[in-house]
Each structure stands twice: as structure tokens, then as C-alpha cells.
mmCIF file of C-alpha atoms and ligand atoms in Angstrom:
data_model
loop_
_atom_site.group_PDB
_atom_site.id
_atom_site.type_symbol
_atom_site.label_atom_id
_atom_site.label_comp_id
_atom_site.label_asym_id
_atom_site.label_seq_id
_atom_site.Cartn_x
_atom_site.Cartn_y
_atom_site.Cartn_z
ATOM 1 C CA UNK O 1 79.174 57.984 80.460
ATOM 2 C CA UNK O 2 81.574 59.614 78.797
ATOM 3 C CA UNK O 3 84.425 61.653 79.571
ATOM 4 C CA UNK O 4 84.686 65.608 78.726
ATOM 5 C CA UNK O 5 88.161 66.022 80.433
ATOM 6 C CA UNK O 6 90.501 64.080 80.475
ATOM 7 C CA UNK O 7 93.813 64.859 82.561
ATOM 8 C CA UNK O 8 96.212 62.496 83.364
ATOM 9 C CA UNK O 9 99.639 63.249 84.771
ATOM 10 C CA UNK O 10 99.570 66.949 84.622
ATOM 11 C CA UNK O 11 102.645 69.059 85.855
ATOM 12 C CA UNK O 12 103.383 73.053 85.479
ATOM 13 C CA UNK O 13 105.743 75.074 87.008
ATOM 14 C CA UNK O 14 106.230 78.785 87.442
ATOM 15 C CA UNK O 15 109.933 78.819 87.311
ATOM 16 C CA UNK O 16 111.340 76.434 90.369
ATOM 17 C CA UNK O 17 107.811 77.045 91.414
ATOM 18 C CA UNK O 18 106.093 73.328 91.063
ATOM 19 C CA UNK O 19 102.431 74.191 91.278
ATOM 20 C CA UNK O 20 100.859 71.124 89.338
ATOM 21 C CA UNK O 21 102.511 67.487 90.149
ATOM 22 C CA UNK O 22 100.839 64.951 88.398
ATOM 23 C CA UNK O 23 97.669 65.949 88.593
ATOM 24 C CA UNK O 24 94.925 63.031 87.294
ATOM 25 C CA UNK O 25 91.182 63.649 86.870
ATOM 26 C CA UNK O 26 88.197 62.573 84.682
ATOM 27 C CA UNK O 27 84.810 64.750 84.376
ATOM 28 C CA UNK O 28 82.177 62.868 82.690
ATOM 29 C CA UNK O 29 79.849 64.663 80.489
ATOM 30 C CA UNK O 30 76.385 66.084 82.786
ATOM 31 C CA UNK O 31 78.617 66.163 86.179
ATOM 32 C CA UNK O 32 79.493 68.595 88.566
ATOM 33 C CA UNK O 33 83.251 68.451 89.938
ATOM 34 C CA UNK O 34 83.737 70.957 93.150
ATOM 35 C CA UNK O 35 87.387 71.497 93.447
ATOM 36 C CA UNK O 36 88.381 72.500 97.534
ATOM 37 C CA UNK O 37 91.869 73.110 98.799
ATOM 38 C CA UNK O 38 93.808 75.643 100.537
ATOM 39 C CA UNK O 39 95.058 78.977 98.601
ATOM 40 C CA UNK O 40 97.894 78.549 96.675
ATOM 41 C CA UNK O 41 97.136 74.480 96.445
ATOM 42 C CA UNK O 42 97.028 74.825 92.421
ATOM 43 C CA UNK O 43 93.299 75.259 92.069
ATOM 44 C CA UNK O 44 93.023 78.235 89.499
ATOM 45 C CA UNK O 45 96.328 77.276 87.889
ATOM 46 C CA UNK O 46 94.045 73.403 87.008
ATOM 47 C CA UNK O 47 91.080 75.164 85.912
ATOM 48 C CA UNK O 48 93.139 77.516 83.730
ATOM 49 C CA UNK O 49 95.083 74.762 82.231
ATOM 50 C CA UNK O 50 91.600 73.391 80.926
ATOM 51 C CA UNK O 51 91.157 76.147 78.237
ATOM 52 C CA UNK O 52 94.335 76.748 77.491
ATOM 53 C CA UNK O 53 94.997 80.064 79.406
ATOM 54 C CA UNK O 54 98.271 78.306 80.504
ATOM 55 C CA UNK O 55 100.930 75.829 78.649
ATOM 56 C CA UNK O 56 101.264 72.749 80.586
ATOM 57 C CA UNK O 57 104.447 71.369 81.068
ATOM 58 C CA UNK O 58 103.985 67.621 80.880
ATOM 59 C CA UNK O 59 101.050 65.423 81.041
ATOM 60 C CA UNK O 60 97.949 64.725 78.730
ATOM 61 C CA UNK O 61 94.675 66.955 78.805
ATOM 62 C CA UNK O 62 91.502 66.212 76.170
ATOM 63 C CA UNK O 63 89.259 68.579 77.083
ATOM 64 C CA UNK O 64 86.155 68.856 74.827
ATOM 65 C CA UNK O 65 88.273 66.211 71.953
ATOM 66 C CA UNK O 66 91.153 69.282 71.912
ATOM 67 C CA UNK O 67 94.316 67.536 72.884
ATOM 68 C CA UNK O 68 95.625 70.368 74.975
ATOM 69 C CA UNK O 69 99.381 69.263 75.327
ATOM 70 C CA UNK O 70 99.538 69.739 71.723
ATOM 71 C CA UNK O 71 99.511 73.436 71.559
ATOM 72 C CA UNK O 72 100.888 73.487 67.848
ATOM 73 C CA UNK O 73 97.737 71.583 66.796
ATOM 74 C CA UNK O 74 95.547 73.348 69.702
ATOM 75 C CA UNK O 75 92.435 74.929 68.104
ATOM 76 C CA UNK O 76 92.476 77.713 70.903
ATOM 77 C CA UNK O 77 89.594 79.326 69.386
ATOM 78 C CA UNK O 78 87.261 76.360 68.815
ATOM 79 C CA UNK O 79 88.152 75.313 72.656
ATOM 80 C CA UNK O 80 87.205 78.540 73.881
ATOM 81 C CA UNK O 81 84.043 78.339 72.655
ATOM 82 C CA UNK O 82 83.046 75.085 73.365
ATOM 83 C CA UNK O 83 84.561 75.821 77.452
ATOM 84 C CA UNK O 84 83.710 79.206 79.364
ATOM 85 C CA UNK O 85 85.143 80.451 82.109
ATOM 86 C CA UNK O 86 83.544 82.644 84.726
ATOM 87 C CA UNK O 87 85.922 84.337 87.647
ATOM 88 C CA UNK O 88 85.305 86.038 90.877
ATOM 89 C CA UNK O 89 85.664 89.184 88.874
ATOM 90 C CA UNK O 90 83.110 89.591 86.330
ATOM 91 C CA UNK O 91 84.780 91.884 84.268
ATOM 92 C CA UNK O 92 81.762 93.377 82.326
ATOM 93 C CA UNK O 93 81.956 95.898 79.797
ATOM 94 C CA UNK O 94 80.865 99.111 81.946
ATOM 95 C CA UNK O 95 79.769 101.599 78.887
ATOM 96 C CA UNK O 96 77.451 98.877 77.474
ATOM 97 C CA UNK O 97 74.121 97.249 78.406
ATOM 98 C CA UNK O 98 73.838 94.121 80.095
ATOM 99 C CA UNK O 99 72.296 92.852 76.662
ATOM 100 C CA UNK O 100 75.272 94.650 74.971
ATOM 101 C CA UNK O 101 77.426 92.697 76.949
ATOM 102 C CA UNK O 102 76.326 89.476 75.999
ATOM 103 C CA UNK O 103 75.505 89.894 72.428
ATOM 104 C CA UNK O 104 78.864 91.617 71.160
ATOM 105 C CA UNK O 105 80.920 87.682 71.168
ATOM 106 C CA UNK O 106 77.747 86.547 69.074
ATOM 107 C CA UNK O 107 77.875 89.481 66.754
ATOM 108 C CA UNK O 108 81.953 89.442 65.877
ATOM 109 C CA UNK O 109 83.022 86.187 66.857
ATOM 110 C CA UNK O 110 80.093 83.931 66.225
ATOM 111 C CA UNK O 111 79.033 86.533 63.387
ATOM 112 C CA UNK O 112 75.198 85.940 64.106
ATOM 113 C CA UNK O 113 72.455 88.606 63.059
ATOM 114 C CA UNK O 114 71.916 91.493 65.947
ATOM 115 C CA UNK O 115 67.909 89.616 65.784
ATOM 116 C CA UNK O 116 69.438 86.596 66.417
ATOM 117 C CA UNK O 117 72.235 87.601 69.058
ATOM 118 C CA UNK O 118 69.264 89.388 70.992
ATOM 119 C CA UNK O 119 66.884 86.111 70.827
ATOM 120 C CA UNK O 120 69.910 84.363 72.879
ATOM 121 C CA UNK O 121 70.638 87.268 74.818
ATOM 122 C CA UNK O 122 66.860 87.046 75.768
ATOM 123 C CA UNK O 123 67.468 83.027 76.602
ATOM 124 C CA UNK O 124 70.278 82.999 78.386
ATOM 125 C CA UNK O 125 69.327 86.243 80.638
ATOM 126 C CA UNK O 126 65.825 84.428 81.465
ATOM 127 C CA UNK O 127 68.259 81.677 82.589
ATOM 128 C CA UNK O 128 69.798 83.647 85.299
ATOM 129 C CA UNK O 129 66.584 85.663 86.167
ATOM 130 C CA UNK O 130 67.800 89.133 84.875
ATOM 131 C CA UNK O 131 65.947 89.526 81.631
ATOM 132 C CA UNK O 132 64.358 92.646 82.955
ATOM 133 C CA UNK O 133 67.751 94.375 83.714
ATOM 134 C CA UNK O 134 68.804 93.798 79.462
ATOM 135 C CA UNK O 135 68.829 97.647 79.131
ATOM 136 C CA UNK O 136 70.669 98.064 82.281
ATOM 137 C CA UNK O 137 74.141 99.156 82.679
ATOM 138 C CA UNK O 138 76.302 96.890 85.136
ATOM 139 C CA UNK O 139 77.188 99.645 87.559
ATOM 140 C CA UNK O 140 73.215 100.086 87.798
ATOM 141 C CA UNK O 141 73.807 96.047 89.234
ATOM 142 C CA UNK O 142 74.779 94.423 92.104
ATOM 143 C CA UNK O 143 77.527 92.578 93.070
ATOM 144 C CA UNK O 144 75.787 89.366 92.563
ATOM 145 C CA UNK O 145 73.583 90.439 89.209
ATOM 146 C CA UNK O 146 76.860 91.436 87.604
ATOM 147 C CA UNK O 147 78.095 88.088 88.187
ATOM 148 C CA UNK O 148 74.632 86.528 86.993
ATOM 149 C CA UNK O 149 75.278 88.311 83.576
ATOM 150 C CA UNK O 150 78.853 87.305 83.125
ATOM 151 C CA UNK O 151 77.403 83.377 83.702
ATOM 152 C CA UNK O 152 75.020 84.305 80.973
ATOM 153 C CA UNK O 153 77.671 85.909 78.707
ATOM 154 C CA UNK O 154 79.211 82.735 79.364
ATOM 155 C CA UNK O 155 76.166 80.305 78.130
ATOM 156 C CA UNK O 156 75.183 82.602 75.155
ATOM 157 C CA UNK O 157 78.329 80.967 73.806
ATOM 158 C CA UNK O 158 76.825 77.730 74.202
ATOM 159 C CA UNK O 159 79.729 75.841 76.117
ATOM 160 C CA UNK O 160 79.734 71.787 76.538
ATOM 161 C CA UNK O 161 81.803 72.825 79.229
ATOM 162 C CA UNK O 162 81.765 75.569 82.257
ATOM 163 C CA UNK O 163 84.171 76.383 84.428
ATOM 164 C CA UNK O 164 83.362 78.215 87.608
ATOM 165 C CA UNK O 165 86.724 79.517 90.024
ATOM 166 C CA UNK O 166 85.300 81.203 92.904
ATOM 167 C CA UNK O 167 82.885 82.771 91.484
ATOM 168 C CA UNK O 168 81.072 83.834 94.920
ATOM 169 C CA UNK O 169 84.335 84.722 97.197
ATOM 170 C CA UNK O 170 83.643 88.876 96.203
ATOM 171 C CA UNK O 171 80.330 88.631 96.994
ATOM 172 C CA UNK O 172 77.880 89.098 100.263
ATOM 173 C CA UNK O 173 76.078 86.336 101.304
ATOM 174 C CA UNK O 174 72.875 87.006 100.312
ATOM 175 C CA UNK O 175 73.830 87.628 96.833
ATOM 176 C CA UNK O 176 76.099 84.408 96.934
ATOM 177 C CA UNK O 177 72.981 82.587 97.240
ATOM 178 C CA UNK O 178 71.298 83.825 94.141
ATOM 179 C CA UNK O 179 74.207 82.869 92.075
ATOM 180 C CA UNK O 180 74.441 79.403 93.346
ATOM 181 C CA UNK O 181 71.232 78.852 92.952
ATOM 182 C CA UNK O 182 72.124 79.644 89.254
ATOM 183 C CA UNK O 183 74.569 77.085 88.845
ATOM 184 C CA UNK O 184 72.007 74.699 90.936
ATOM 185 C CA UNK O 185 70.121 75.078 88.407
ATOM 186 C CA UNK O 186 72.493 74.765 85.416
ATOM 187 C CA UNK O 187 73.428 71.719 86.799
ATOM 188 C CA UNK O 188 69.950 69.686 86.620
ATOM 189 C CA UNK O 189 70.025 70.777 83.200
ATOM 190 C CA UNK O 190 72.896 68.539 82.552
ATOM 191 C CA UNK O 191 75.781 71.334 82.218
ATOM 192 C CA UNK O 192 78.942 69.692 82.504
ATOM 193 C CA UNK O 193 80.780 71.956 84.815
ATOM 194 C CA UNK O 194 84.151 71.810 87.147
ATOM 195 C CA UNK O 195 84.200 74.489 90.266
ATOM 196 C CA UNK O 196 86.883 75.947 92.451
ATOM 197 C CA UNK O 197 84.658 76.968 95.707
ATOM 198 C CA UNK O 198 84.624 77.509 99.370
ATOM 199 C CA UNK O 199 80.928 76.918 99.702
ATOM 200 C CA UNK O 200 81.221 73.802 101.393
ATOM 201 C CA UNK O 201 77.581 72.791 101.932
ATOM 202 C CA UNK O 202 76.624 73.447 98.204
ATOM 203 C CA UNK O 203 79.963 71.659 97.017
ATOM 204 C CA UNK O 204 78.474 68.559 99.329
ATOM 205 C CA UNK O 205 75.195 68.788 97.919
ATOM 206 C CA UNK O 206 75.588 68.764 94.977
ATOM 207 C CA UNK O 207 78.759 68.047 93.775
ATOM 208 C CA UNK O 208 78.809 64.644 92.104
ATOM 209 C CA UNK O 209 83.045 64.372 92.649
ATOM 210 C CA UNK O 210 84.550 66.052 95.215
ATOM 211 C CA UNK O 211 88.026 66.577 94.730
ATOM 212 C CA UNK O 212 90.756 67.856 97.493
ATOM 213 C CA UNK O 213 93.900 69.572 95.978
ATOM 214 C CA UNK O 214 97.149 69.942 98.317
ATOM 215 C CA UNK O 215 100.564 70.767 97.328
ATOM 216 C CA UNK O 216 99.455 70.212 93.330
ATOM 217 C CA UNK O 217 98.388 67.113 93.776
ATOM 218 C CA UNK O 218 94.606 65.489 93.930
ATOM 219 C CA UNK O 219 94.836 64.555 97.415
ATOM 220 C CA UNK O 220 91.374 63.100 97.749
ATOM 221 C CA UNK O 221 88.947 62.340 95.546
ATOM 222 C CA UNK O 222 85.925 60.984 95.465
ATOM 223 C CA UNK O 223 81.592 61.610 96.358
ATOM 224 C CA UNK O 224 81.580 64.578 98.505
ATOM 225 C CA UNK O 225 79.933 62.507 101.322
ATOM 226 C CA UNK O 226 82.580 60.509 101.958
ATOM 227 C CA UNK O 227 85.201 62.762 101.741
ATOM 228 C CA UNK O 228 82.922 64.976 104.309
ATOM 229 C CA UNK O 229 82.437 62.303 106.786
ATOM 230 C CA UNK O 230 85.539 60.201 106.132
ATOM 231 C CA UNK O 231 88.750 62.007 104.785
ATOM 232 C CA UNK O 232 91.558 59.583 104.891
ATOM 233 C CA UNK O 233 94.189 61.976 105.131
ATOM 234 C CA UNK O 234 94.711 64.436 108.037
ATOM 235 C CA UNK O 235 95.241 67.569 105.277
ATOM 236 C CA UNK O 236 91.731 66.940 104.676
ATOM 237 C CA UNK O 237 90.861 65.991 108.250
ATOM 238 C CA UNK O 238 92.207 69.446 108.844
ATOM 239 C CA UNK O 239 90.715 71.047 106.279
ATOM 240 C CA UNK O 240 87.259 69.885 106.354
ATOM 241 C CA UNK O 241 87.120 70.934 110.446
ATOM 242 C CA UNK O 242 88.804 74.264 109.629
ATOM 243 C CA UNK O 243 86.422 75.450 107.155
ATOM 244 C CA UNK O 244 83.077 74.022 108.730
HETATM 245 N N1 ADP N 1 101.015 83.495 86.460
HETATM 246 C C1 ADP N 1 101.716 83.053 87.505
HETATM 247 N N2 ADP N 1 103.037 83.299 87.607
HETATM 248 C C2 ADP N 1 103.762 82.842 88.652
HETATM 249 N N3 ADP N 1 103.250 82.130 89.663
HETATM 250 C C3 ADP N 1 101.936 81.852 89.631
HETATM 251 C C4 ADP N 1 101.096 82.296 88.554
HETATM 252 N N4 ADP N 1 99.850 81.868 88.793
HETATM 253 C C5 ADP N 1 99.900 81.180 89.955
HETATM 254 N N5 ADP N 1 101.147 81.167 90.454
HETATM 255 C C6 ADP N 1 101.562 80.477 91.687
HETATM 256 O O1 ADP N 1 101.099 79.154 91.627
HETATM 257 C C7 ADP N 1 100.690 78.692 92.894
HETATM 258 C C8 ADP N 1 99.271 78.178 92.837
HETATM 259 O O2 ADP N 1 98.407 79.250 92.524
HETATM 260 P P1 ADP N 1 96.877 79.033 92.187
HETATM 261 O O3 ADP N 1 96.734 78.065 91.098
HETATM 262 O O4 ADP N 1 96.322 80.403 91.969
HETATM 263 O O5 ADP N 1 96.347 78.411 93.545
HETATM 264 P P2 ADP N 1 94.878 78.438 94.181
HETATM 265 O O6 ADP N 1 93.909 78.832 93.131
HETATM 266 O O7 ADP N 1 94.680 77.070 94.720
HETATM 267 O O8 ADP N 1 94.950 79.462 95.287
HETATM 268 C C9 ADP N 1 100.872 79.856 93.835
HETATM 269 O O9 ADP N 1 102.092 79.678 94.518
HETATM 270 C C10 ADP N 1 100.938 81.047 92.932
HETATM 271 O O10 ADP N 1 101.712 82.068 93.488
HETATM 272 MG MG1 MG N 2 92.555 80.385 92.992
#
């Protein structure tokens, strides 16, 4: 196996804030990495560190072969495509179609043909089940569609890399289901991906490394099992029993 990310004594502050302290982690190319931990633990702040949304302050990150502590030699734009990011909000484009919305990054940034921004848009929408709704409009969506798109959005990019940070927590729970189920299956296709998530039995099941962040720090890590059934701290003790 090889590693994708590589982090290894990662700090960030927000003024006398400390929100990362020496933070340490490893995702292997084809894995799934749930992240858990209380609000305000440091979560986002990780995954946003990982395509350069945010300037570390110390530590080493490779992420995709971009040494991210280097931000002078940082290839933001290469990164960004090779990692996407999907967030709780979707943020679609509302006065454009749901095909719209995925083929505009292919058509200025990637500079493909319209014919061959649509063929992806096609792909990538038959991914997440919504090919039908191409000429839709997102308002003309639910909750959990809109996010389905913004995943595809994501992929049309064609990411080594995705990064997921609670990308259920606006959504019912029927319509949460649906868009696991989409990652479930992005997942046995060998997407590498990292998750921030309160969905504790689909983080167990199929997470391959659970990881438990407290105050900044990886406080556990390890197969979701054992973390489950044995934490060895009582944060996670806590945790795990609070949340279950
Ligand atoms: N842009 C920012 N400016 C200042 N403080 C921030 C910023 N982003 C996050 N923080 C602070 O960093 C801490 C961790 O936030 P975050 O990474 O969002 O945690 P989590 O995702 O685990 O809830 C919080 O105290 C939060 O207020
Ligand atoms: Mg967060």
C-alpha cells in the first residue's frame, strides 16, 4: 500500500486559539478514514488543511505528492483537482441545470469540449443515480439529490482523493441514507476518501481507520471495531456511549 496523505506533526492556530496539536495520520491509497469527535475537536479545520483551504502552522502534509507546508512551491490548482471536497452545504449553482452544474469546471478549468464535458456529466450523474434529473434545476431537488449532484460535481473532476465533512448532518434521514449509500458505493470502487461524520454505524462498517479527534489531537486511532468495543480512553468511552 501506499500512502495518499501523509501528515505528521500538524499544528494550526486561530490566534491563541490552538485547534491542531500535532496531529499524525496516514491514508493509504483505496481506504476509507471516518474521522469522529466532538464539535469544535478540530475536525473540519484537518480536512481543510488537506487541500490547502488553510496554512498550517507547523508540521509536514503530502497529500496527493503536493508538499503542503510548502505553500511557496504549493501547486494549489493541481491539488485541487486531484482532492475534492464536498460539505454539508452543497452550494449548487441555483440558475443552472444539474448538468450545468457539473460541466461548467470541465468547460473553463479543465477546458474540455461541451460533447465531452456532457459524456462525464452523463458518468458521473449515473454514479449517484440522478442521470434523469440532468435538466433539472437544484431547487426542483431534494435535500439529499442536491447533495448527490455536488458528490458528482466533485468526481467529474476526477479526484485521487475525496473528502467528505458532514456531508449528511442537513439532511433527513431518509435522504441521509441515499447519500451514504453513494459513498458505500464509491468506496468498493477503490476511492480513496477521508470523512468527518456522525453516522456511527456506517463509520463502523465500513470505515477501514477509525480515527477519534479530542482537543486537536488524534486521540484514538485505529479499525473501527476496536475502537467501538474497546476505547482505551474514557473521552472515547464517553463518546462512543453518548452518541449510540
Ligand atoms: N476560520 C476560523 N477562524 C477562527 N477560528 C476558527 C476558524 N475555523 C475554526 N475555528 C475554530 O477552531 C476550532 C475547531 O473548529 P473545527 O475545525 O470547525 O472543529 P470541528 O469540525 O471538529 O467542529 C473551533 O474552536 C473553531 O471555533
Ligand atoms: Mg466541523
Amino acid at each position: 500500500m501506499s500512502a495518499i496523505v501523509s501528515i505528521n506533526n500538524l499544528h494550526k492556530s486561530f490566534g491563541a486559539n490552538k485547534v491542531l496539536n500535532g496531529v499524525s495520520l496516514d491514508v493509504q491509497k483505496g481506504q476509507m478514514v471516518a474521522i469522529i469527535g466532538r464539535s469544535g475537536s478540530g475536525k473540519s479545520t484537518l480536512l481543510r488543511c488537506l487541500n490547502g483551504l488553510e496554512r498550517i502552522d507547523s508540521g509536514d502534509i503530502n497529500v496527493c505528492g503536493h508538499d503542503i507546508h510548502h505553500p511557496d512551491k504549493l501547486n494549489l490548482r493541481e491539488l485541487r483537482k486531484q482532492v475534492g471536497i464536498v460539505f454539508q452545504s452543497y452550494n449548487l449553482f441555483p440558475h443552472v441545470t444539474v448538468e450545468r452544474n457539473i460541466t461548467l469546471a470541465l468547460t473553463t478549468i479543465k477546458k474540455l469540449s461541451s460533447a465531452e464535458a456532457k459524456k462525464i456529466a452523463h458518468n458521473v450523474l449515473t454514479l449517484v443515480g440522478l442521470e434523469a434529473k440532468k435538466d433539472a434545476y437544484p431547487e426542483q431537488l431534494s435535500g439529499g439529490q442536491q447533495q448527490r449532484v455536488a458528490i458528482a460535481r466533485s468526481l467529474a473532476m476526477a479526484p485521487e482523493l475525496m473528502l467528505f465533512d458532514e456531508v449528511t448532518s442537513a439532511l433527513d434521514p431518509e435522504l441521509t441514507g441515499e447519500v451514504l449509500k453513494v459513498m458505500e458505493d464509491l468506496s468498493r470502487q477503490g476511492m480513496t476518501m477521508v470523512l468527518v461524520t456522525h453516522e456511527m454505524a456506517f463509520a463502523r462498517k465500513l470505515a477501514d481507520i477509525l480515527v477519534f479527534m479530542h482537543q486537536g489531537k488524534v486521540w484514538e486511532v485505529g479499525p473501527p471495531d476496536e475502537l467501538f468495543t474497546h476505547p482505551k480512553t474514557a473521552e472515547l468511552a464517553k463518546f462512543v456511549s453518548s452518541d449510540l
